[in-house]
PDB file of C-alpha atoms in Angstrom:
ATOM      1  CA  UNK A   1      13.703  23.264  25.714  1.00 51.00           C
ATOM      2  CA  UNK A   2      16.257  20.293  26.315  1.00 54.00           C
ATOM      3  CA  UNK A   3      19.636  19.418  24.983  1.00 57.00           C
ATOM      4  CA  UNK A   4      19.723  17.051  22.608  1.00 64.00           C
ATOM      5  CA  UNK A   5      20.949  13.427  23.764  1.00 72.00           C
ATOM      6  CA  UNK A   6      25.014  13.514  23.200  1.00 75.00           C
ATOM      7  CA  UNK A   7      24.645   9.968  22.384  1.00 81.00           C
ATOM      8  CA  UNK A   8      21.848   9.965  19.910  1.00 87.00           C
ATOM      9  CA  UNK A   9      23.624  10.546  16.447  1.00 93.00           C
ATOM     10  CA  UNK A  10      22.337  14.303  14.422  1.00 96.00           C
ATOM     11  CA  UNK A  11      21.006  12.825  11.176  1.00 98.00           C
ATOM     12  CA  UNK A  12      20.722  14.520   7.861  1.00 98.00           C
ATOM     13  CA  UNK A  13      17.440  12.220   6.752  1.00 98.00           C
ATOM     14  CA  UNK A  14      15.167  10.264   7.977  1.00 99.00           C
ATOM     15  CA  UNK A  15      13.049   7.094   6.892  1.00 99.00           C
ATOM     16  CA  UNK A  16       9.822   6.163   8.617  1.00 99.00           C
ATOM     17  CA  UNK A  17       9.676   2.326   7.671  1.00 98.00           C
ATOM     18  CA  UNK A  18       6.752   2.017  10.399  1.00 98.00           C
ATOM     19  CA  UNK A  19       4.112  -0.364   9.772  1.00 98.00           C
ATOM     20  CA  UNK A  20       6.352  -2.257   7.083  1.00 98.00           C
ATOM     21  CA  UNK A  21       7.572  -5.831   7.692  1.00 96.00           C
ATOM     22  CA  UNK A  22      10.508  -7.138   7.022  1.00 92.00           C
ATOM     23  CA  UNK A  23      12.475  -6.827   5.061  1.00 95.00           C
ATOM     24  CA  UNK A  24      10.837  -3.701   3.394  1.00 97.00           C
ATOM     25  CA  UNK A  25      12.109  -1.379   6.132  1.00 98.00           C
ATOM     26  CA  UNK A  26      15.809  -2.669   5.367  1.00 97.00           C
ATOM     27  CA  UNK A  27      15.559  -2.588   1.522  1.00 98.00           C
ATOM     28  CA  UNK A  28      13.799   0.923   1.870  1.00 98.00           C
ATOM     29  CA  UNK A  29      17.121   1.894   3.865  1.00 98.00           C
ATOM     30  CA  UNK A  30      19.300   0.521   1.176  1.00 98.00           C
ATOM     31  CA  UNK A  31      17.772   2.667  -1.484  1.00 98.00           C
ATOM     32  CA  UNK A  32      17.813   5.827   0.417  1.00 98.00           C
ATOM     33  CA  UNK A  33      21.496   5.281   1.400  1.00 98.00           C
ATOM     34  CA  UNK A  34      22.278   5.021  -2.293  1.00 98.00           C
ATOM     35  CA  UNK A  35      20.885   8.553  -2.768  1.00 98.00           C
ATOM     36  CA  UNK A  36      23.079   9.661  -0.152  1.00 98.00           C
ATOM     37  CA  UNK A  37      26.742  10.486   0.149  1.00 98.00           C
ATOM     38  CA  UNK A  38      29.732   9.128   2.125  1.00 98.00           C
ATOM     39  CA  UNK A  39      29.553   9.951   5.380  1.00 98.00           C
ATOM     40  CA  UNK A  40      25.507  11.077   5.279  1.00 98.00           C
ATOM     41  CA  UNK A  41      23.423   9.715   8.741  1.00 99.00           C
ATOM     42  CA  UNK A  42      20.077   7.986   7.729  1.00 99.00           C
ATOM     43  CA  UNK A  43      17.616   7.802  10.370  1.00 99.00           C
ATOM     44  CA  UNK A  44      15.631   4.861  10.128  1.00 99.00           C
ATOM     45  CA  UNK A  45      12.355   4.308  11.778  1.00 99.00           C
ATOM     46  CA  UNK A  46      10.535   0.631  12.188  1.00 98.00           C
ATOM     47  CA  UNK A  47       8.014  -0.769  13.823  1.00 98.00           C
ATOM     48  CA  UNK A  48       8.960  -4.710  13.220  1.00 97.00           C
ATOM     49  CA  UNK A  49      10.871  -6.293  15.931  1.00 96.00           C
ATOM     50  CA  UNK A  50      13.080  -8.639  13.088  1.00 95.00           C
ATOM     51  CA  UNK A  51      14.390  -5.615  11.797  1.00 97.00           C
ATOM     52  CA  UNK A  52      16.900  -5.093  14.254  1.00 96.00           C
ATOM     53  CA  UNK A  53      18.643  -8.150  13.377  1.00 96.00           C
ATOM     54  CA  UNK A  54      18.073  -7.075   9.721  1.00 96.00           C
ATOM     55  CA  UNK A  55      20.172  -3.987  10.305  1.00 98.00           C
ATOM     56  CA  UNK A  56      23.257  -5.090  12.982  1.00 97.00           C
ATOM     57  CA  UNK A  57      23.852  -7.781   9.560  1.00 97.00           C
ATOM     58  CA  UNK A  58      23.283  -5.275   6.764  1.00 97.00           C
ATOM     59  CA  UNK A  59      25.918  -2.807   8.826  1.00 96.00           C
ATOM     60  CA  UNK A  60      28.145  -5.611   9.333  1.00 95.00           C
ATOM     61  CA  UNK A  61      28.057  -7.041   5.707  1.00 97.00           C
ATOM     62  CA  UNK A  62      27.631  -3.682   3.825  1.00 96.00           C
ATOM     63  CA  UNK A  63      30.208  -1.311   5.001  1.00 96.00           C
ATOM     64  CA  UNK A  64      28.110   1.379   6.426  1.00 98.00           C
ATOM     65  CA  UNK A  65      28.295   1.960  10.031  1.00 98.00           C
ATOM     66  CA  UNK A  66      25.830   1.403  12.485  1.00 98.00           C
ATOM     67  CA  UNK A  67      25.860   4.608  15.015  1.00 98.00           C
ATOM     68  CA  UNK A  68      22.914   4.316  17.426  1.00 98.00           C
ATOM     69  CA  UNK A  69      20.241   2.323  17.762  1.00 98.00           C
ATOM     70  CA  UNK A  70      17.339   2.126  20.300  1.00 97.00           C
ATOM     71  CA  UNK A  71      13.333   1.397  20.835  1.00 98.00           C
ATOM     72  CA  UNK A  72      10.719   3.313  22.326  1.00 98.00           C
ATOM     73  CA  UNK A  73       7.410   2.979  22.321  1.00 98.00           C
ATOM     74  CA  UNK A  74       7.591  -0.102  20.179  1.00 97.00           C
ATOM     75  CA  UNK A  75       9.557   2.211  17.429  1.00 98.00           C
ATOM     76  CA  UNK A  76      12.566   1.023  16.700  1.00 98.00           C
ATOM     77  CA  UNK A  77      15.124   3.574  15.471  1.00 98.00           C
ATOM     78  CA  UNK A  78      18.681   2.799  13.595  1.00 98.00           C
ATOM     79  CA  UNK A  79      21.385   5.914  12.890  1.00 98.00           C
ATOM     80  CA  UNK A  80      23.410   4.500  10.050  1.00 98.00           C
ATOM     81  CA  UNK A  81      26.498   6.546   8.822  1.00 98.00           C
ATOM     82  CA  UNK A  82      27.267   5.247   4.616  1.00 98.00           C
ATOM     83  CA  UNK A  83      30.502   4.114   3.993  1.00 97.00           C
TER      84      UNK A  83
END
């Protein structure tokens, strides 16, 4: 068994917005932050490539911070702490 990565952020949920396009991936996000409380890490999961401009804006313009992001395997993954 490995580590975990120290600079991959330990979520409390995660979204799997795969196979969505835009902008469902980023409004599914939105309503599962709402659910959650201050300080809560969403994992989001998305396979469309416009979605990572989607959510560097949406952290910028909405408060909620955007830990981590990366791709793989044409996934791409966002760690957003809410504000």
């Amino acid at each position: 068994m490995t580590d975990p990565d120290p600079a991959v952020p330990v979520h409390d949920v995660e979204l799997d917005a795969c196979g969505l396009s835009c902008p469902l991936p980023l409004l599914k996000a939105k309503l599962e932050l709402n659910r959650l409380t201050s300080g809560s890490v969403l994992l989001v999961k998305a396979s469309d490539a416009g979605s990572q401009r989607d959510f560097r804006a949406f952290a910028t313009l909405s408060g909620h911070s955007l830990l981590h992001e990366e791709v793989s395997g044409g996934v791409y993954s966002y760690w957003l702490r809410k504000a």
